[in-house]
């Protein structure tokens, strides 16, 4: 009887191991949900340029707010694909409005998970312009989906998104000053594209 009891205790101990591991795994998978979008992007290692741009544009506090937000996050490689000097120029204080227009074109209010991307079709961005959403995001390829944060979700993309070519597409949702800013931002980036940026960045 003692041997059977010991065997039963041993089996019970073995069976309890997977359950504990599962609990640890679940806890690990939810760690990101205790951090904001900005904190996750800063710690990731692939978004150093994006984070620097967000801070330069004064958007870090906004993207650390309650949200929720959906961020389509270009990697450092996406920014590096732009012609030399483009990012440095946009980070200058005098170009802050242009930088804000570009960055807010990557942000959508609400939480759009990967399962909803195909059915979304499009979404209104924080810049006021409409962003095409589907198998690609404004022409950019989705590298990774559903990085969940406390205040939203991040989808990784391989290109920097450009505001619409025709500012009138967003005119109904934007003030004249915002429309002018979007046009100026696109002109800056299109100049960079003309100087050699990959065509897929055109969205």
Short mmCIF file of C-alpha atoms in Angstrom, two decimals:
data_model
loop_
_atom_site.label_atom_id
_atom_site.label_comp_id
_atom_site.label_asym_id
_atom_site.label_seq_id
_atom_site.Cartn_x
_atom_site.Cartn_y
_atom_site.Cartn_z
CA UNK A 1 0.00 0.00 0.00
CA UNK A 2 2.82 2.37 0.86
CA UNK A 3 4.47 1.74 -2.53
CA UNK A 4 1.19 2.40 -4.34
CA UNK A 5 0.69 5.62 -2.42
CA UNK A 6 4.22 6.72 -3.22
CA UNK A 7 3.66 5.90 -6.90
CA UNK A 8 0.42 7.88 -6.91
CA UNK A 9 2.16 10.90 -5.39
CA UNK A 10 4.98 10.62 -7.95
CA UNK A 11 2.52 10.49 -10.87
CA UNK A 12 0.60 13.43 -9.45
CA UNK A 13 3.83 15.41 -9.19
CA UNK A 14 4.69 14.66 -12.83
CA UNK A 15 1.24 15.69 -14.00
CA UNK A 16 1.53 18.98 -12.18
CA UNK A 17 4.68 20.01 -14.12
CA UNK A 18 3.02 20.72 -17.49
CA UNK A 19 0.32 22.74 -15.77
CA UNK A 20 2.91 24.92 -14.06
CA UNK A 21 4.86 25.37 -17.28
CA UNK A 22 1.68 26.35 -19.07
CA UNK A 23 0.92 28.94 -16.44
CA UNK A 24 4.43 30.37 -16.75
CA UNK A 25 4.09 30.48 -20.53
CA UNK A 26 0.77 32.29 -20.33
CA UNK A 27 2.25 34.83 -17.93
CA UNK A 28 5.24 35.38 -20.22
CA UNK A 29 3.00 35.91 -23.24
CA UNK A 30 1.12 38.65 -21.41
CA UNK A 31 4.17 40.57 -20.20
CA UNK A 32 3.95 42.99 -23.14
CA UNK A 33 0.38 43.86 -22.19
CA UNK A 34 1.65 45.63 -19.09
CA UNK A 35 3.69 48.07 -21.21
CA UNK A 36 2.68 50.83 -23.59
CA UNK A 37 3.24 50.85 -27.34
CA UNK A 38 6.16 53.25 -26.92
CA UNK A 39 7.81 51.14 -24.21
CA UNK A 40 7.51 47.96 -26.27
CA UNK A 41 8.88 49.62 -29.41
CA UNK A 42 11.79 51.10 -27.47
CA UNK A 43 12.72 47.74 -25.96
CA UNK A 44 12.27 45.71 -29.15
CA UNK A 45 15.49 46.72 -30.92
CA UNK A 46 13.97 47.00 -34.41
CA UNK A 47 12.38 50.42 -34.02
CA UNK A 48 15.15 52.76 -32.83
CA UNK A 49 14.53 55.23 -35.66
CA UNK A 50 10.76 55.13 -35.18
CA UNK A 51 11.07 55.75 -31.45
CA UNK A 52 13.49 58.63 -32.04
CA UNK A 53 11.05 60.11 -34.56
CA UNK A 54 8.10 59.73 -32.20
CA UNK A 55 10.01 61.55 -29.46
CA UNK A 56 11.20 64.28 -31.84
CA UNK A 57 7.61 64.80 -32.99
CA UNK A 58 6.37 65.08 -29.41
CA UNK A 59 4.09 62.06 -29.81
CA UNK A 60 5.59 59.79 -27.16
CA UNK A 61 3.20 60.99 -24.46
CA UNK A 62 0.20 60.62 -26.76
CA UNK A 63 1.12 57.07 -27.76
CA UNK A 64 1.67 56.26 -24.09
CA UNK A 65 -1.89 57.33 -23.27
CA UNK A 66 -4.92 55.16 -22.71
CA UNK A 67 -5.68 54.58 -26.38
CA UNK A 68 -6.27 52.05 -27.63
CA UNK A 69 -4.13 52.60 -30.72
CA UNK A 70 -3.08 50.46 -33.64
CA UNK A 71 0.45 51.27 -34.73
CA UNK A 72 1.81 50.11 -38.08
CA UNK A 73 5.48 50.27 -37.16
CA UNK A 74 8.20 50.57 -39.83
CA UNK A 75 11.45 48.87 -38.88
CA UNK A 76 14.84 50.56 -38.85
CA UNK A 77 15.51 48.83 -42.17
CA UNK A 78 12.43 50.56 -43.63
CA UNK A 79 13.75 53.96 -42.62
CA UNK A 80 17.24 53.05 -43.85
CA UNK A 81 15.73 52.36 -47.28
CA UNK A 82 15.01 56.07 -47.65
CA UNK A 83 17.75 58.14 -49.32
CA UNK A 84 20.59 59.30 -47.10
CA UNK A 85 19.73 62.40 -45.14
CA UNK A 86 15.94 62.02 -45.37
CA UNK A 87 15.41 60.88 -41.78
CA UNK A 88 17.94 63.37 -40.44
CA UNK A 89 16.10 66.16 -42.23
CA UNK A 90 12.72 65.12 -40.85
CA UNK A 91 14.11 65.02 -37.32
CA UNK A 92 15.06 68.69 -37.48
CA UNK A 93 12.84 70.93 -35.29
CA UNK A 94 11.80 73.05 -38.27
CA UNK A 95 10.34 69.95 -39.97
CA UNK A 96 8.36 68.78 -36.95
CA UNK A 97 4.95 69.36 -38.56
CA UNK A 98 5.94 67.23 -41.55
CA UNK A 99 7.24 64.49 -39.25
CA UNK A 100 4.00 64.51 -37.24
CA UNK A 101 1.96 64.17 -40.43
CA UNK A 102 3.97 61.14 -41.55
CA UNK A 103 4.01 59.41 -38.17
CA UNK A 104 0.30 59.92 -37.48
CA UNK A 105 -0.40 58.29 -40.85
CA UNK A 106 0.89 55.10 -39.19
CA UNK A 107 -1.56 55.31 -36.27
CA UNK A 108 -5.22 54.30 -36.17
CA UNK A 109 -7.54 54.85 -33.22
CA UNK A 110 -8.80 51.55 -31.82
CA UNK A 111 -7.34 48.07 -31.74
CA UNK A 112 -7.23 46.29 -35.12
CA UNK A 113 -6.00 42.72 -34.68
CA UNK A 114 -4.64 40.59 -37.50
CA UNK A 115 -7.92 38.69 -37.82
CA UNK A 116 -9.63 41.98 -38.67
CA UNK A 117 -7.09 43.36 -41.15
CA UNK A 118 -8.54 41.71 -44.26
CA UNK A 119 -12.09 42.76 -43.50
CA UNK A 120 -11.14 46.30 -42.51
CA UNK A 121 -10.47 47.47 -46.07
CA UNK A 122 -9.31 50.87 -44.84
CA UNK A 123 -9.11 52.96 -41.69
CA UNK A 124 -8.95 56.63 -40.80
CA UNK A 125 -5.52 57.45 -39.43
CA UNK A 126 -4.65 59.94 -36.73
CA UNK A 127 -3.45 62.26 -39.52
CA UNK A 128 -6.99 62.39 -40.89
CA UNK A 129 -6.09 60.51 -44.07
CA UNK A 130 -7.49 57.12 -45.06
CA UNK A 131 -5.07 54.18 -44.99
CA UNK A 132 -5.72 51.11 -47.21
CA UNK A 133 -5.63 47.96 -45.08
CA UNK A 134 -5.60 44.34 -46.22
CA UNK A 135 -2.93 41.84 -47.22
CA UNK A 136 -0.62 44.84 -47.24
CA UNK A 137 -0.79 48.13 -45.37
CA UNK A 138 -0.72 51.08 -47.73
CA UNK A 139 1.54 49.03 -50.01
CA UNK A 140 3.90 47.96 -47.20
CA UNK A 141 4.36 44.27 -46.39
CA UNK A 142 3.33 43.09 -42.94
CA UNK A 143 6.35 41.50 -41.26
CA UNK A 144 4.76 40.62 -37.91
CA UNK A 145 1.30 41.06 -36.43
CA UNK A 146 -0.34 41.34 -33.04
CA UNK A 147 2.36 42.62 -30.71
CA UNK A 148 -0.04 43.46 -27.90
CA UNK A 149 0.45 46.39 -25.58
CA UNK A 150 -1.44 47.74 -22.62
CA UNK A 151 -2.80 50.58 -24.73
CA UNK A 152 -3.06 49.01 -28.16
CA UNK A 153 -1.41 46.75 -30.68
CA UNK A 154 1.58 46.88 -33.04
CA UNK A 155 1.87 45.42 -36.52
CA UNK A 156 5.38 45.51 -38.00
CA UNK A 157 5.74 46.69 -41.61
CA UNK A 158 8.71 46.85 -43.97
CA UNK A 159 8.22 50.34 -45.44
CA UNK A 160 7.57 53.89 -44.34
CA UNK A 161 4.01 54.84 -45.27
CA UNK A 162 3.36 58.02 -47.23
CA UNK A 163 0.34 60.28 -46.81
CA UNK A 164 -2.10 60.26 -49.77
CA UNK A 165 -0.98 61.79 -53.06
CA UNK A 166 -4.21 63.79 -53.24
CA UNK A 167 -4.74 65.82 -50.06
CA UNK A 168 -8.44 66.19 -50.98
CA UNK A 169 -8.97 62.54 -50.00
CA UNK A 170 -8.56 63.64 -46.39
CA UNK A 171 -9.89 67.19 -46.71
CA UNK A 172 -13.23 66.37 -45.12
CA UNK A 173 -11.52 65.24 -41.93
CA UNK A 174 -8.74 67.83 -41.84
CA UNK A 175 -8.49 71.54 -41.34
CA UNK A 176 -6.84 73.65 -44.09
CA UNK A 177 -3.66 73.87 -42.00
CA UNK A 178 -3.60 70.07 -41.51
CA UNK A 179 -4.21 69.52 -45.22
CA UNK A 180 -1.30 71.81 -46.09
CA UNK A 181 0.95 69.97 -43.63
CA UNK A 182 0.09 66.60 -45.15
CA UNK A 183 0.82 67.93 -48.65
CA UNK A 184 4.16 69.36 -47.56
CA UNK A 185 5.10 66.13 -45.82
CA UNK A 186 4.38 64.10 -48.92
CA UNK A 187 6.37 66.52 -51.08
CA UNK A 188 9.42 66.02 -48.85
CA UNK A 189 9.21 62.24 -49.00
CA UNK A 190 8.38 62.14 -52.70
CA UNK A 191 11.51 64.19 -53.32
CA UNK A 192 13.41 61.53 -51.42
CA UNK A 193 11.75 58.80 -53.49
CA UNK A 194 12.70 60.58 -56.70
CA UNK A 195 16.29 60.51 -55.50
CA UNK A 196 16.35 56.77 -55.19
CA UNK A 197 14.04 55.37 -52.49
CA UNK A 198 12.55 51.96 -53.39
CA UNK A 199 9.24 52.24 -55.22
CA UNK A 200 7.45 50.06 -52.71
CA UNK A 201 7.72 52.90 -50.23
CA UNK A 202 5.27 54.87 -52.36
CA UNK A 203 2.34 52.97 -50.91
#
